[in-house]
C-alpha atoms as one frame of an Amber mdcrd trajectory, in Angstrom:
protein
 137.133 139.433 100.929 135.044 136.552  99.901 132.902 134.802 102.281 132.637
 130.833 101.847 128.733 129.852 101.572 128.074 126.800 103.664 125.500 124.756
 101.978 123.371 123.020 104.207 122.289 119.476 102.662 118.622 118.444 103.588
 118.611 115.296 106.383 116.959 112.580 104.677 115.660 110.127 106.856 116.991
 106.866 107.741 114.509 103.983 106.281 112.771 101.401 108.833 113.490  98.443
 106.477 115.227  98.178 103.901 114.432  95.030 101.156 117.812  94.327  98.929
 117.280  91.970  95.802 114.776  89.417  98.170 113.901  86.268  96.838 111.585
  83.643  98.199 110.614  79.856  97.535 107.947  77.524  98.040 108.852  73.719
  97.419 112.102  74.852  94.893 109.304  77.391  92.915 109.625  81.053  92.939
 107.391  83.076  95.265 109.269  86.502  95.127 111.878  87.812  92.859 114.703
  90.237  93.293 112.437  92.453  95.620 114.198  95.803  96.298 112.701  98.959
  98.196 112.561 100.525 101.408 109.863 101.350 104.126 110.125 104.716 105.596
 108.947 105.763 109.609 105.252 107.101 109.950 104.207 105.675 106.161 100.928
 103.956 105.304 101.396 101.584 102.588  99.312  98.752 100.652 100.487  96.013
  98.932  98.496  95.011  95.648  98.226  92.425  93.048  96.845  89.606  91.301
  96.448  86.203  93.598  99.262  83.886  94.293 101.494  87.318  93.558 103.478
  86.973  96.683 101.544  89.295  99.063 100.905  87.259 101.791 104.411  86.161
 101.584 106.174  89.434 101.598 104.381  90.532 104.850 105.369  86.872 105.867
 108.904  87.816 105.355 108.955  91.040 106.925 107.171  89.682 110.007 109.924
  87.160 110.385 108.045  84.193 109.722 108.869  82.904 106.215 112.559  82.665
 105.041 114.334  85.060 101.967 116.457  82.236 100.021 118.808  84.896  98.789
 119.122  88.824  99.317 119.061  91.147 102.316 116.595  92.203 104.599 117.442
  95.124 107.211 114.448  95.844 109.728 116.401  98.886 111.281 117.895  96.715
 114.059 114.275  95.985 115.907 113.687  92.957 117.893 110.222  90.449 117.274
 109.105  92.415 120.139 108.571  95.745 118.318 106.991  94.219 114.970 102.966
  93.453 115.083 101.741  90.780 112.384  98.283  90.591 111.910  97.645  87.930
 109.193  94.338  86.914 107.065  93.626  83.995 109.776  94.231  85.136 113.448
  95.962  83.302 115.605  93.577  82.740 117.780  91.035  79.758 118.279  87.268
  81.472 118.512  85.846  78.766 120.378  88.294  78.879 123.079  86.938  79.953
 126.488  88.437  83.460 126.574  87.184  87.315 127.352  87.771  90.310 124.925
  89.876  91.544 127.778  92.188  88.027 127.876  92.530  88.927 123.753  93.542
  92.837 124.326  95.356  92.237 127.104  98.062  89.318 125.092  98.984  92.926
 123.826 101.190  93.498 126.913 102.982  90.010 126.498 106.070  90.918 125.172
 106.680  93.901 128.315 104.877  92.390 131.061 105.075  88.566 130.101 102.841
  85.917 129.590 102.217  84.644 133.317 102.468  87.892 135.093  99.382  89.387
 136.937  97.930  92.782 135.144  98.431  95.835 137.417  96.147  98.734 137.105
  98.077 100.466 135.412  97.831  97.804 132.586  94.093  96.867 133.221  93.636
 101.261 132.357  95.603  99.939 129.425  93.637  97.344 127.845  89.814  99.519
 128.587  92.000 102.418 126.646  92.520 100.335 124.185  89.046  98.906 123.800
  87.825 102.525 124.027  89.402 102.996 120.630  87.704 100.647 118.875  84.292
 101.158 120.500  84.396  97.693 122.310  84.525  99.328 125.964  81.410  97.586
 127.305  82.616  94.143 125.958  85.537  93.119 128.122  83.987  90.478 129.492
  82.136  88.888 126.631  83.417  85.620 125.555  85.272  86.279 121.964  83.010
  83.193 120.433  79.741  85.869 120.631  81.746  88.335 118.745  80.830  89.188
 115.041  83.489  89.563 112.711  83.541  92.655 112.569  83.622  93.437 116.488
  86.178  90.579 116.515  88.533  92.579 114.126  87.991  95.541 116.605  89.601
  93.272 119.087  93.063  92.475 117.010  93.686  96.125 116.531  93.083  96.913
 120.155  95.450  94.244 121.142  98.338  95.443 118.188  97.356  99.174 119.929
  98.949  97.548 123.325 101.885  96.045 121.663 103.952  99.277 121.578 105.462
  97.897 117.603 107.367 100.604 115.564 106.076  98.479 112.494 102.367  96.769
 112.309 101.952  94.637 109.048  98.293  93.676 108.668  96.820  91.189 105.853
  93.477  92.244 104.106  92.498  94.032 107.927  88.896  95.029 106.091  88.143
  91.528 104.571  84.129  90.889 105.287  83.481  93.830 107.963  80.734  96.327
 107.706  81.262 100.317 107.456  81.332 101.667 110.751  84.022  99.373 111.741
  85.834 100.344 108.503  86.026 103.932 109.807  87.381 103.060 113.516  89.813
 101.439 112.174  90.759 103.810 109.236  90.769 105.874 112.209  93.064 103.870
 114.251  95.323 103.255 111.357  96.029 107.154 111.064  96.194 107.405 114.955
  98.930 105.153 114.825 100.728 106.769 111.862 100.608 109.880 114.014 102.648
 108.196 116.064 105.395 107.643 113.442 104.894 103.887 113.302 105.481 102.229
 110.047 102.362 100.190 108.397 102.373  97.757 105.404  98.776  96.743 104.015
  97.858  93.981 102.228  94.696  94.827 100.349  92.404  94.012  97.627  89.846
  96.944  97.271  91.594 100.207  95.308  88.642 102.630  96.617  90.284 102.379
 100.261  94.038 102.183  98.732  93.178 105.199  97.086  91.340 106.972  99.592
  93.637 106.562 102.719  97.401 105.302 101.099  99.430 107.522 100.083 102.251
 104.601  99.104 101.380 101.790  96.999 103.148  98.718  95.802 101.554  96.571
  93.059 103.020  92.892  93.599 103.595  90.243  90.825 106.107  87.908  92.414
 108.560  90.815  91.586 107.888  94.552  91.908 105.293  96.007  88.825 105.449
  99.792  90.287 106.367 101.155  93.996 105.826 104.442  94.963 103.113 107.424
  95.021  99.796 105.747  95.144  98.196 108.383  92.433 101.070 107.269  90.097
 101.241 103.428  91.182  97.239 102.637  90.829  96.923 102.568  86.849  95.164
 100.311  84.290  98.453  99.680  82.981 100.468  98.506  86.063  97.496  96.168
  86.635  97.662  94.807  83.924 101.117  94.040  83.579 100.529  92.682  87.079
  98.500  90.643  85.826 100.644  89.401  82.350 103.338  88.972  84.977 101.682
  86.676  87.061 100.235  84.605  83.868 103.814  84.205  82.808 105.153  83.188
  86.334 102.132  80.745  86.657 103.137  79.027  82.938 106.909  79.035  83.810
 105.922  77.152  87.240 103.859  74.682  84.992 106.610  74.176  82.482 108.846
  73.729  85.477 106.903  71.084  87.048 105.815  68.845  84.470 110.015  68.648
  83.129 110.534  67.335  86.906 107.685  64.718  86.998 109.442  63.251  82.847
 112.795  63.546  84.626 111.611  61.522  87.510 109.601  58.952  85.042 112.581
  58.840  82.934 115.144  58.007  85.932 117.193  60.684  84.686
C-alpha cells in the first residue's frame, strides 16, 4: 500500500503594508512613480537617494499625511493611532513653556487622551521611558535648555510610549553626537525586538550598512529594494542619481511648455 506524503508548505508571513503601483504629485509634477513593495513585521529599513528623490514624501505617504494620486496603499488595517511619524522638523515649538516629561508623556495621547490626568501607572511610564534614553534626571527641565541631541532623546522616548506597530522616522541621526547615536541604535533594535515595523530615512551609508539589513534606494521611482549588502552599490547610486537628473530635466521641460502655453493663450 502506498502512503500519500503530505507536504507541508512554509507560512509566509502576512506583510504590514503593502505599496501597489503609488504615485504622488506636487503642483501637477511627479514626486513618486509607480512605487511597488511591501514592509514586513519586525524589519529595519532605510530609505536612500539623491535629494528631491521622494524620501520625505514616501514616509509622508505612509504616515498618512500626503495623498497617493493613483495606486494602492494597504497599512494592514491599522488605525493613525498605531503609526508613529517622526519627521526632519518636530512638531513641536522649542520655545514653548513645556517639561521633558509634558513631551514624553504626549506619548500616551492616543490611549489616555489629551486632557486626562496621568495616573501612576502612566507617570512609571513616561520615567521608563526616559530611562531608555538616558534622560531620567531631566523630567523637569524645560525642553528650550535641551541640546539637540538630548532633545532627539526626547522624541524617541515619547514614540517608545505610543504603543505603534509601525514608527517611520526622517533622518533620526541628523546633527547628534555619538553616544546618543548608540541609545538610539539601541532603542531602534529594542523596538524591532518587539516585532514593530521601522522605515528610515537616511543619508549616511556607514549606519545603513552597519545596522539595516533592508534598504531601498529612492529616485522618484524604485532604483533597487531589498538586502542592504546587495542594494548599497556604486551602481544603484548612480543610476539613482541619472534618474533623478532625468526627472529634474523632464520637470524643467514640463514647466517652461506651461509658462509658452500660458503666454501664447493657448
Amino acid at each position: 500500500m502506498t502512503v500519500a506524503k503530505t507536504v507541508l508548505k512554509p507560512v509566509l508571513p502576512q506583510p504590514q503594508i503593502s505599496c501597489r503601483d503609488i504615485c504622488a504629485e506636487y503642483h501637477q509634477l511627479r514626486a513618486l512613480d509607480h512605487i511597488t513593495g511591501e514592509f514586513y513585521p519586525g524589519t529595519l529599513t532605510a530609505i536612500v537617494g539623491p535629494n528631491g528623490g521622494g524620501k520625505s514624501t514616501f514616509l509622508k505617504i505612509l504616515a498618512g499625511v500626503f495623498k497617493i494620486s493613483s495606486g494602492s496603499l494597504d497599512m494592514g488595517g491599522l488605525n493613525a493611532n498605531k503609526i508613529a511619524y517622526l519627521p526632519q522638523t518636530p512638531d513641536i515649538d522649542r520655545t514653548f513653556p513645556i517639561t521633558v516629561g509634558d513631551v514624553v508623556g504626549m506619548g500616551l495621547c492616543p490611549s489616555v487622551g489629551f486632557f486626562r490626568s496621568y495616573s501612576d501607572l502612566d507617570r512609571s511610564k513616561i520615567m521608563a521611558a526616559l530611562e531608555s534614553v538616558g534622560m531620567a534626571d531631566c523630567l523637569n527641565r524645560p525642553i528650550h535648555c535641551l541640546s539637540g541631541g538630548q532633545f532627539q532623546r526626547v522624541l524617541f522616548a515619547r514614540i517608545s510610549l505610543q504603543d505603534a506597530n509601525i514608527i517611520l522616522l526622517d533622518e533620526p541621526f541628523a546633527a547628534i553626537d555619538a553616544a546618543t547615536m548608540d541609545i538610539l541604535v539601541g532603542v531602534l533594535k529594542e523596538w524591532q525586538s518587539q516585532g514593530k515595523t521601522i522605515i528610515t530615512v537616511l543619508h549616511d551609508f556607514d549606519i545603513v550598512r552597519d545596522y539595516f539589513p533592508t534598504t531601498i534606494i529612492l529616485a522618484r521611482q524604485v532604483i533597487a529594494w531589498g538586502a542592504t549588502h546587495s542594494v548599497l552599490t556604486r551602481e544603484y547610486l548612480r543610476q539613482a542619481k541619472v534618474c533623478c537628473v532625468s526627472w529634474d530635466s523632464c520637470a524643467d521641460v514640463d514647466a517652461s511648455n506651461k509658462i509658452k502655453s500660458v503666454a501664447l493663450g493657448a
